[in-house]
């Protein structure tokens, strides 16, 4: 691959091959069954082939296609195990790696953005990328003052590719449904499209990262690498050594899983209170477990390209609604949801039914500590996704105000990662410490 595939027609053909490939494999599977193979074996082969194609296509295209794959990857915990298994390995690869751009292309971008003498800025620069993501790849280097740094280089044509992919994926949303049964694909793609401009702007990302680095400087639980240099399409930050969260998910000890989960919950709820910003890309590739000189494990946080601006921290209505739900105050919760726009004025719902809908979802906040598991998340997803269930019918009548869309996705994504980790977390402690309106005294 000589460059990021940019021609819309080329990318469209590759993306169209995903649902077409699913249909073709279904026909192939029928033939295998007629030929005598068991349905179970054929289904497993179909799922594995689909997973392989998914990673190959989204990984090669990078851009919005890969961004979409990363967004899906945190929700695999909600799938039935027979479906999740084949996809898990393929989607996890998208969190940490993708086919890299050749060194010549990287050097060209650096020369254009940092100047022809860009090498003078570094004592060392590794041509092989340490990580590759949806719109850029990261190279390990040593800055001219001796600091180890991460150099994030945006792919040439990344903006064009992002918009093209997400436009095409939106068209194919109905056909892509089989990749993630029970999940609405189109809202995910729509929300990703709305964040394209911010994602491409490394100046905004640098500002958000500096804010977090300042707020968490010297923190006992969270570490954020500081920004060293920022330019158009190039961002240089301090290097952060640690164990990727994807590796902890794959083979971490239970102690590591629990620690990672607690810190992830702490960062989710404390970040907006301390910075006025919500880190809005919580997939495992953006987190590390970092062991400090004092032997204490901290959560390393990367990639601030997508943030939600919450100047007053978490919105107080969230904490109040959660507290009322825990207290079983059906009328109070319903009135609060109506006032905040979650229930449109043209719709009338039974407050007790609304409370019954919410209670299972907030179970992690009810206990002193809660173990997040894939079976628990699958149960929640099945309850809400089943068209025959009262929860599904009620859920379709609840509105999500625009100001809560990103908060909702980030919270769900974080819960997905906690379930991948299988962490036991004292979530209520974090809510009491950081969520306005949650404490009864308030």
CSV table of C-alpha atoms in Angstrom, one decimal:
chain,number,residue,atom,x,y,z
A,1,UNK,CA,0.0,0.0,0.0
A,2,UNK,CA,1.6,3.2,-1.1
A,3,UNK,CA,-0.9,5.7,0.5
A,4,UNK,CA,-4.2,5.9,2.2
A,5,UNK,CA,-6.8,4.8,-0.3
A,6,UNK,CA,-8.6,8.0,-1.1
A,7,UNK,CA,-10.7,7.6,-4.3
A,8,UNK,CA,-14.3,7.5,-3.3
A,9,UNK,CA,-15.2,4.8,-5.9
A,10,UNK,CA,-12.4,2.5,-4.6
A,11,UNK,CA,-13.4,2.9,-1.0
A,12,UNK,CA,-17.1,2.4,-1.8
A,13,UNK,CA,-16.4,-0.8,-3.6
A,14,UNK,CA,-14.4,-2.2,-0.7
A,15,UNK,CA,-17.1,-1.2,1.8
A,16,UNK,CA,-19.9,-2.6,-0.4
A,17,UNK,CA,-18.1,-5.9,-0.3
A,18,UNK,CA,-18.8,-6.3,3.4
A,19,UNK,CA,-22.6,-6.9,3.2
A,20,UNK,CA,-22.3,-8.5,-0.2
A,21,UNK,CA,-19.7,-10.8,1.3
A,22,UNK,CA,-22.1,-11.8,4.0
A,23,UNK,CA,-24.7,-12.7,1.5
A,24,UNK,CA,-22.2,-14.7,-0.6
A,25,UNK,CA,-21.0,-16.6,2.4
A,26,UNK,CA,-24.6,-17.4,3.4
A,27,UNK,CA,-25.1,-19.0,0.0
A,28,UNK,CA,-21.8,-20.8,0.4
A,29,UNK,CA,-22.9,-22.1,3.8
A,30,UNK,CA,-26.2,-23.4,2.4
A,31,UNK,CA,-24.2,-25.4,-0.1
A,32,UNK,CA,-22.0,-26.8,2.6
A,33,UNK,CA,-25.0,-27.9,4.6
A,34,UNK,CA,-26.6,-29.6,1.6
A,35,UNK,CA,-23.3,-31.3,1.2
A,36,UNK,CA,-23.6,-32.8,4.7
A,37,UNK,CA,-21.7,-30.4,7.0
A,38,UNK,CA,-23.5,-29.7,10.3
A,39,UNK,CA,-25.2,-26.3,10.8
A,40,UNK,CA,-23.0,-25.5,13.8
A,41,UNK,CA,-19.7,-26.1,12.0
A,42,UNK,CA,-20.9,-24.1,8.9
A,43,UNK,CA,-22.1,-21.2,11.1
A,44,UNK,CA,-18.7,-21.1,12.9
A,45,UNK,CA,-16.9,-21.0,9.5
A,46,UNK,CA,-19.2,-18.3,8.2
A,47,UNK,CA,-18.6,-16.1,11.3
A,48,UNK,CA,-14.8,-16.6,11.2
A,49,UNK,CA,-14.7,-15.6,7.5
A,50,UNK,CA,-16.9,-12.6,8.1
A,51,UNK,CA,-14.6,-11.5,11.0
A,52,UNK,CA,-11.5,-11.9,8.8
A,53,UNK,CA,-13.0,-9.8,6.0
A,54,UNK,CA,-14.2,-7.2,8.5
A,55,UNK,CA,-10.7,-6.6,9.9
A,56,UNK,CA,-9.0,-6.8,6.5
A,57,UNK,CA,-11.4,-4.2,4.9
A,58,UNK,CA,-11.7,-1.8,7.8
A,59,UNK,CA,-8.0,-2.0,8.7
A,60,UNK,CA,-6.8,-1.4,5.1
A,61,UNK,CA,-9.1,1.6,4.6
A,62,UNK,CA,-8.4,3.2,7.9
A,63,UNK,CA,-10.4,6.5,8.0
A,64,UNK,CA,-14.0,6.4,8.9
A,65,UNK,CA,-14.2,2.7,8.1
A,66,UNK,CA,-11.7,1.8,10.8
A,67,UNK,CA,-13.3,4.4,13.2
A,68,UNK,CA,-16.6,2.5,12.8
A,69,UNK,CA,-14.8,-0.8,13.5
A,70,UNK,CA,-13.3,0.6,16.7
A,71,UNK,CA,-16.7,1.9,17.8
A,72,UNK,CA,-18.2,-1.6,17.2
A,73,UNK,CA,-15.4,-3.3,19.1
A,74,UNK,CA,-16.4,-2.0,22.5
A,75,UNK,CA,-19.9,-3.5,22.1
A,76,UNK,CA,-19.0,-7.0,21.3
A,77,UNK,CA,-19.6,-7.9,24.9
A,78,UNK,CA,-23.3,-7.4,24.3
A,79,UNK,CA,-23.4,-10.1,21.6
A,80,UNK,CA,-24.4,-13.8,22.2
A,81,UNK,CA,-21.1,-15.7,22.8
A,82,UNK,CA,-21.6,-17.8,19.6
A,83,UNK,CA,-21.6,-14.6,17.6
A,84,UNK,CA,-19.1,-12.6,19.7
A,85,UNK,CA,-16.3,-15.2,19.7
A,86,UNK,CA,-15.2,-14.9,16.0
A,87,UNK,CA,-15.5,-11.1,15.9
A,88,UNK,CA,-13.7,-10.5,19.2
A,89,UNK,CA,-10.1,-11.2,17.9
A,90,UNK,CA,-10.7,-9.3,14.6
A,91,UNK,CA,-12.2,-6.2,16.2
A,92,UNK,CA,-9.6,-6.1,19.0
A,93,UNK,CA,-6.9,-5.9,16.4
A,94,UNK,CA,-8.5,-2.6,15.2
A,95,UNK,CA,-7.8,-1.1,18.6
A,96,UNK,CA,-4.1,-1.5,18.5
A,97,UNK,CA,-2.9,-2.0,15.0
A,98,UNK,CA,-3.6,-1.5,11.3
A,99,UNK,CA,-1.5,-1.8,8.1
A,100,UNK,CA,1.0,1.0,8.3
A,101,UNK,CA,1.9,3.7,5.8
A,102,UNK,CA,5.3,3.3,4.2
A,103,UNK,CA,8.2,5.4,5.6
A,104,UNK,CA,8.5,7.5,2.5
A,105,UNK,CA,4.9,8.8,2.9
A,106,UNK,CA,5.5,9.5,6.6
A,107,UNK,CA,8.8,11.4,5.9
A,108,UNK,CA,6.9,13.5,3.2
A,109,UNK,CA,4.2,14.5,5.7
A,110,UNK,CA,6.9,15.4,8.3
A,111,UNK,CA,8.8,17.5,5.8
A,112,UNK,CA,5.7,19.4,4.7
A,113,UNK,CA,4.5,20.0,8.3
A,114,UNK,CA,7.7,20.4,10.3
A,115,UNK,CA,10.0,21.6,7.6
A,116,UNK,CA,12.7,20.0,5.4
A,117,UNK,CA,15.0,19.9,8.4
A,118,UNK,CA,12.5,18.0,10.6
A,119,UNK,CA,15.1,15.4,11.5
A,120,UNK,CA,17.0,18.0,13.5
A,121,UNK,CA,14.1,18.1,15.9
A,122,UNK,CA,14.8,14.5,16.9
A,123,UNK,CA,17.8,12.6,18.2
A,124,UNK,CA,16.1,9.4,17.0
A,125,UNK,CA,13.0,8.6,14.9
A,126,UNK,CA,11.7,5.0,14.3
A,127,UNK,CA,10.3,4.6,10.9
A,128,UNK,CA,8.2,1.6,11.9
A,129,UNK,CA,5.0,2.8,13.6
A,130,UNK,CA,4.4,1.8,17.2
A,131,UNK,CA,0.6,2.0,16.6
A,132,UNK,CA,-1.8,2.8,13.8
A,133,UNK,CA,-5.3,4.1,14.2
A,134,UNK,CA,-8.2,5.4,12.1
A,135,UNK,CA,-6.8,8.8,10.9
A,136,UNK,CA,-3.1,8.6,11.9
A,137,UNK,CA,-0.2,6.5,13.1
A,138,UNK,CA,2.2,6.9,15.9
A,139,UNK,CA,6.0,6.7,15.8
A,140,UNK,CA,8.3,6.4,18.7
A,141,UNK,CA,11.1,8.9,18.8
A,142,UNK,CA,13.5,10.9,21.0
A,143,UNK,CA,13.0,14.6,21.0
A,144,UNK,CA,16.0,16.9,20.7
A,145,UNK,CA,16.1,17.5,24.4
A,146,UNK,CA,16.3,13.8,25.2
A,147,UNK,CA,12.7,13.1,26.0
A,148,UNK,CA,11.1,10.0,24.6
A,149,UNK,CA,8.1,11.0,22.6
A,150,UNK,CA,5.2,9.7,20.5
A,151,UNK,CA,4.9,11.4,17.1
A,152,UNK,CA,1.3,11.2,15.7
A,153,UNK,CA,1.2,11.7,12.0
A,154,UNK,CA,-2.2,12.2,10.2
A,155,UNK,CA,-2.7,10.2,7.1
A,156,UNK,CA,-2.7,12.2,3.9
A,157,UNK,CA,-6.3,12.5,2.7
A,158,UNK,CA,-7.7,11.4,6.1
A,159,UNK,CA,-10.5,14.0,6.1
A,160,UNK,CA,-11.7,13.1,2.7
A,161,UNK,CA,-11.5,9.4,3.6
A,162,UNK,CA,-13.4,9.9,6.9
A,163,UNK,CA,-16.3,11.7,5.2
A,164,UNK,CA,-16.5,9.3,2.3
A,165,UNK,CA,-16.5,6.2,4.4
A,166,UNK,CA,-19.1,7.4,6.9
A,167,UNK,CA,-21.3,8.5,4.1
A,168,UNK,CA,-21.1,5.1,2.4
A,169,UNK,CA,-21.5,3.2,5.7
A,170,UNK,CA,-24.6,5.2,6.4
A,171,UNK,CA,-26.1,4.0,3.1
A,172,UNK,CA,-25.2,0.4,4.0
A,173,UNK,CA,-26.3,0.6,7.6
A,174,UNK,CA,-29.3,-1.8,7.1
A,175,UNK,CA,-27.1,-4.4,5.4
A,176,UNK,CA,-24.4,-4.1,8.1
A,177,UNK,CA,-26.9,-5.1,10.8
A,178,UNK,CA,-25.8,-8.7,10.8
A,179,UNK,CA,-22.3,-7.7,11.9
A,180,UNK,CA,-23.8,-6.6,15.3
A,181,UNK,CA,-27.2,-8.2,15.8
A,182,UNK,CA,-29.5,-6.2,18.1
A,183,UNK,CA,-27.5,-2.9,17.8
A,184,UNK,CA,-28.6,0.1,15.8
A,185,UNK,CA,-25.8,0.9,13.4
A,186,UNK,CA,-27.0,4.1,11.9
A,187,UNK,CA,-27.0,6.3,15.0
A,188,UNK,CA,-23.4,5.2,15.7
A,189,UNK,CA,-22.3,6.3,12.2
A,190,UNK,CA,-24.3,9.6,12.4
A,191,UNK,CA,-22.6,10.5,15.7
A,192,UNK,CA,-19.2,9.7,14.2
A,193,UNK,CA,-19.8,11.9,11.2
A,194,UNK,CA,-20.7,14.9,13.5
A,195,UNK,CA,-17.3,14.6,15.2
A,196,UNK,CA,-15.2,14.5,12.0
A,197,UNK,CA,-13.9,18.1,12.1
A,198,UNK,CA,-12.8,17.9,15.7
A,199,UNK,CA,-11.1,14.5,15.1
A,200,UNK,CA,-8.9,16.0,12.3
A,201,UNK,CA,-7.9,19.2,14.2
A,202,UNK,CA,-4.7,18.4,16.1
A,203,UNK,CA,-4.7,21.9,17.6
A,204,UNK,CA,-8.0,21.1,19.4
A,205,UNK,CA,-6.6,17.7,20.4
A,206,UNK,CA,-3.5,19.3,21.8
A,207,UNK,CA,-5.6,21.8,23.9
A,208,UNK,CA,-7.7,19.0,25.3
A,209,UNK,CA,-4.6,16.9,26.1
A,210,UNK,CA,-2.8,19.8,27.8
A,211,UNK,CA,-5.9,20.4,29.9
A,212,UNK,CA,-6.0,16.8,31.1
A,213,UNK,CA,-2.2,16.7,31.6
A,214,UNK,CA,-2.4,19.8,33.8
A,215,UNK,CA,-5.4,18.6,35.8
A,216,UNK,CA,-4.0,15.1,36.5
A,217,UNK,CA,-0.4,16.1,37.0
A,218,UNK,CA,1.0,14.1,40.0
A,219,UNK,CA,-2.3,12.2,40.3
A,220,UNK,CA,-2.1,8.9,42.2
A,221,UNK,CA,-4.4,7.1,39.8
A,222,UNK,CA,-4.3,8.7,36.3
A,223,UNK,CA,-1.4,9.8,34.1
A,224,UNK,CA,-1.7,11.8,30.9
A,225,UNK,CA,1.3,12.5,28.7
A,226,UNK,CA,1.9,16.2,28.1
A,227,UNK,CA,2.1,17.8,24.7
A,228,UNK,CA,5.6,18.5,23.4
A,229,UNK,CA,4.9,20.1,20.0
A,230,UNK,CA,1.8,20.6,17.9
A,231,UNK,CA,1.6,21.4,14.2
A,232,UNK,CA,-0.8,20.9,11.4
A,233,UNK,CA,-1.4,17.1,11.0
A,234,UNK,CA,1.5,16.3,13.4
A,235,UNK,CA,1.3,16.0,17.2
A,236,UNK,CA,4.3,15.2,19.4
A,237,UNK,CA,3.6,14.1,23.0
A,238,UNK,CA,5.5,12.5,25.8
A,239,UNK,CA,5.9,8.7,25.4
A,240,UNK,CA,3.8,6.6,27.8
A,241,UNK,CA,5.1,3.1,28.5
A,242,UNK,CA,2.6,0.6,29.8
A,243,UNK,CA,0.4,-2.5,29.2
A,244,UNK,CA,-2.4,-1.8,26.7
A,245,UNK,CA,-5.8,-2.4,28.0
A,246,UNK,CA,-6.5,-4.8,25.1
A,247,UNK,CA,-3.7,-7.0,26.5
A,248,UNK,CA,-5.2,-6.9,30.0
A,249,UNK,CA,-8.5,-7.9,28.5
A,250,UNK,CA,-6.8,-10.8,26.7
A,251,UNK,CA,-4.7,-12.3,29.5
A,252,UNK,CA,-4.5,-9.9,32.5
A,253,UNK,CA,-4.8,-11.2,36.1
A,254,UNK,CA,-8.0,-10.6,38.0
A,255,UNK,CA,-6.2,-8.0,40.1
A,256,UNK,CA,-5.1,-6.1,37.0
A,257,UNK,CA,-8.6,-6.3,35.6
A,258,UNK,CA,-10.2,-5.0,38.7
A,259,UNK,CA,-7.6,-2.2,39.1
A,260,UNK,CA,-8.1,-1.2,35.4
A,261,UNK,CA,-11.8,-1.2,35.7
A,262,UNK,CA,-11.8,0.9,38.9
A,263,UNK,CA,-9.5,3.5,37.3
A,264,UNK,CA,-11.4,3.6,34.1
A,265,UNK,CA,-14.6,4.4,36.0
A,266,UNK,CA,-12.8,7.0,38.1
A,267,UNK,CA,-11.4,8.7,35.0
A,268,UNK,CA,-14.8,8.6,33.3
A,269,UNK,CA,-16.5,10.4,36.2
A,270,UNK,CA,-13.7,12.6,37.5
A,271,UNK,CA,-12.5,13.9,34.1
A,272,UNK,CA,-15.3,16.3,33.4
A,273,UNK,CA,-15.3,17.6,37.0
A,274,UNK,CA,-11.6,18.4,36.8
A,275,UNK,CA,-11.2,19.5,33.2
A,276,UNK,CA,-14.7,20.5,32.0
A,277,UNK,CA,-14.1,17.9,29.2
A,278,UNK,CA,-15.2,14.3,28.7
A,279,UNK,CA,-12.8,12.0,26.9
A,280,UNK,CA,-15.1,10.6,24.2
A,281,UNK,CA,-13.2,7.8,22.6
A,282,UNK,CA,-13.1,5.1,25.3
A,283,UNK,CA,-11.9,2.0,23.4
A,284,UNK,CA,-9.1,-0.1,24.9
A,285,UNK,CA,-6.4,1.1,22.5
A,286,UNK,CA,-6.5,4.5,24.2
A,287,UNK,CA,-5.6,3.2,27.7
A,288,UNK,CA,-2.6,1.7,29.4
A,289,UNK,CA,-1.8,0.3,32.8
A,290,UNK,CA,1.3,2.1,33.9
A,291,UNK,CA,3.4,1.0,36.9
A,292,UNK,CA,5.1,3.9,38.6
A,293,UNK,CA,8.4,4.0,40.5
A,294,UNK,CA,6.4,3.8,43.7
A,295,UNK,CA,5.0,0.5,42.6
A,296,UNK,CA,1.5,1.9,42.2
A,297,UNK,CA,-0.5,1.1,39.0
A,298,UNK,CA,-2.1,4.1,37.3
A,299,UNK,CA,-4.3,4.4,34.2
A,300,UNK,CA,-2.5,6.0,31.3
A,301,UNK,CA,-4.8,7.9,28.9
A,302,UNK,CA,-4.1,8.6,25.3
A,303,UNK,CA,-5.8,10.2,22.2
A,304,UNK,CA,-7.9,13.3,23.0
A,305,UNK,CA,-9.1,13.9,19.5
A,306,UNK,CA,-12.7,13.5,20.5
A,307,UNK,CA,-14.0,15.3,23.6
A,308,UNK,CA,-17.3,16.5,24.8
A,309,UNK,CA,-17.3,20.0,26.4
A,310,UNK,CA,-19.0,19.9,29.9
A,311,UNK,CA,-17.9,23.2,31.5
A,312,UNK,CA,-19.8,22.4,34.7
A,313,UNK,CA,-18.8,18.8,34.9
A,314,UNK,CA,-21.4,16.1,34.5
A,315,UNK,CA,-24.9,17.5,34.1
A,316,UNK,CA,-26.7,17.5,37.5
A,317,UNK,CA,-29.9,16.0,36.1
A,318,UNK,CA,-28.1,12.7,35.4
A,319,UNK,CA,-27.1,12.4,39.1
A,320,UNK,CA,-30.6,13.4,40.3
A,321,UNK,CA,-32.3,10.9,37.9
A,322,UNK,CA,-30.0,8.1,39.0
A,323,UNK,CA,-30.6,8.9,42.7
A,324,UNK,CA,-34.4,8.9,42.2
A,325,UNK,CA,-34.2,5.6,40.4
A,326,UNK,CA,-32.2,4.0,43.1
A,327,UNK,CA,-34.8,5.4,45.7
A,328,UNK,CA,-37.7,3.9,43.7
A,329,UNK,CA,-39.2,7.3,43.1
A,330,UNK,CA,-41.2,6.6,39.9
A,331,UNK,CA,-43.1,9.9,39.8
A,332,UNK,CA,-39.9,11.9,40.5
A,333,UNK,CA,-37.9,10.1,37.9
A,334,UNK,CA,-40.6,10.4,35.3
A,335,UNK,CA,-41.1,14.2,36.0
A,336,UNK,CA,-37.3,14.7,35.7
A,337,UNK,CA,-37.1,12.9,32.4
A,338,UNK,CA,-40.0,14.9,31.0
A,339,UNK,CA,-38.4,18.2,32.1
A,340,UNK,CA,-35.1,17.3,30.5
A,341,UNK,CA,-36.6,16.3,27.2
A,342,UNK,CA,-36.1,12.5,27.5
A,343,UNK,CA,-39.9,12.1,27.1
A,344,UNK,CA,-41.5,14.3,24.5
A,345,UNK,CA,-44.5,16.4,25.4
A,346,UNK,CA,-46.6,14.4,22.8
A,347,UNK,CA,-46.0,11.1,24.6
A,348,UNK,CA,-47.4,9.9,27.9
A,349,UNK,CA,-45.8,6.9,29.7
A,350,UNK,CA,-46.5,5.0,32.9
A,351,UNK,CA,-44.0,6.2,35.5
A,352,UNK,CA,-43.8,2.7,37.1
A,353,UNK,CA,-43.1,1.2,33.7
A,354,UNK,CA,-40.3,3.7,33.2
A,355,UNK,CA,-38.8,2.8,36.6
A,356,UNK,CA,-39.0,-0.9,35.8
A,357,UNK,CA,-37.2,-0.1,32.5
A,358,UNK,CA,-34.4,1.8,34.3
A,359,UNK,CA,-33.8,-0.3,37.4
A,360,UNK,CA,-31.9,-3.2,35.7
A,361,UNK,CA,-29.6,-0.8,33.8
A,362,UNK,CA,-28.5,1.0,37.0
A,363,UNK,CA,-27.8,-2.2,38.9
A,364,UNK,CA,-24.0,-1.4,39.0
A,365,UNK,CA,-24.7,1.8,41.0
A,366,UNK,CA,-26.9,0.0,43.5
A,367,UNK,CA,-24.4,-2.4,45.1
A,368,UNK,CA,-21.3,-1.5,47.0
A,369,UNK,CA,-19.3,-3.3,44.3
A,370,UNK,CA,-20.4,-4.8,41.1
A,371,UNK,CA,-18.8,-7.3,38.7
A,372,UNK,CA,-19.2,-6.3,35.1
A,373,UNK,CA,-19.5,-9.4,32.9
A,374,UNK,CA,-20.4,-10.2,29.3
A,375,UNK,CA,-23.4,-12.3,30.3
A,376,UNK,CA,-24.8,-9.4,32.3
A,377,UNK,CA,-24.4,-7.0,29.3
A,378,UNK,CA,-25.9,-9.6,27.0
A,379,UNK,CA,-28.9,-9.9,29.2
A,380,UNK,CA,-29.4,-6.1,29.2
A,381,UNK,CA,-29.0,-5.9,25.4
A,382,UNK,CA,-31.4,-8.8,24.8
A,383,UNK,CA,-34.0,-7.3,27.1
A,384,UNK,CA,-34.0,-4.0,25.3
A,385,UNK,CA,-33.4,-5.3,21.7
A,386,UNK,CA,-36.2,-8.0,21.8
A,387,UNK,CA,-39.2,-6.4,19.9
A,388,UNK,CA,-41.6,-8.5,21.9
A,389,UNK,CA,-40.4,-7.2,25.3
A,390,UNK,CA,-42.1,-4.3,27.2
A,391,UNK,CA,-38.6,-2.8,27.7
A,392,UNK,CA,-38.0,-2.6,23.9
A,393,UNK,CA,-41.4,-1.0,23.3
A,394,UNK,CA,-40.9,1.6,26.1
A,395,UNK,CA,-37.3,2.3,25.0
A,396,UNK,CA,-38.5,3.3,21.5
A,397,UNK,CA,-40.6,6.0,23.1
A,398,UNK,CA,-37.8,7.6,25.1
A,399,UNK,CA,-36.0,10.5,23.4
A,400,UNK,CA,-32.3,11.2,23.7
A,401,UNK,CA,-31.7,15.0,23.7
A,402,UNK,CA,-28.8,16.1,21.5
A,403,UNK,CA,-26.8,17.4,24.4
A,404,UNK,CA,-26.8,13.9,25.9
A,405,UNK,CA,-25.9,11.9,22.8
A,406,UNK,CA,-22.2,11.8,23.2
A,407,UNK,CA,-22.5,11.3,27.0
A,408,UNK,CA,-24.7,8.3,26.4
A,409,UNK,CA,-22.4,6.7,23.9
A,410,UNK,CA,-19.3,7.3,26.0
A,411,UNK,CA,-21.0,5.8,29.1
A,412,UNK,CA,-22.2,2.7,27.1
A,413,UNK,CA,-18.8,2.3,25.5
A,414,UNK,CA,-17.1,2.4,29.0
A,415,UNK,CA,-19.5,-0.2,30.3
A,416,UNK,CA,-18.7,-2.3,27.3
A,417,UNK,CA,-15.0,-2.1,28.1
A,418,UNK,CA,-15.6,-2.9,31.8
A,419,UNK,CA,-17.5,-6.0,30.7
A,420,UNK,CA,-14.6,-7.0,28.4
A,421,UNK,CA,-12.3,-6.7,31.4
A,422,UNK,CA,-14.7,-8.6,33.7
A,423,UNK,CA,-13.8,-6.1,36.5
A,424,UNK,CA,-15.3,-5.9,39.9
A,425,UNK,CA,-15.7,-2.1,40.5
A,426,UNK,CA,-16.9,0.1,43.4
A,427,UNK,CA,-18.9,2.2,41.0
A,428,UNK,CA,-21.0,3.9,43.6
A,429,UNK,CA,-17.9,5.3,45.3
A,430,UNK,CA,-17.1,7.1,42.0
A,431,UNK,CA,-20.6,8.4,41.6
A,432,UNK,CA,-20.7,9.8,45.1
A,433,UNK,CA,-17.4,11.5,44.6
A,434,UNK,CA,-17.9,13.0,41.2
A,435,UNK,CA,-21.5,13.0,40.0
A,436,UNK,CA,-23.4,16.2,40.9
A,437,UNK,CA,-26.9,15.5,42.3
A,438,UNK,CA,-26.2,11.9,43.1
A,439,UNK,CA,-25.7,12.2,46.9
A,440,UNK,CA,-29.0,12.3,48.8
A,441,UNK,CA,-27.8,15.4,50.8
A,442,UNK,CA,-27.7,17.4,47.6
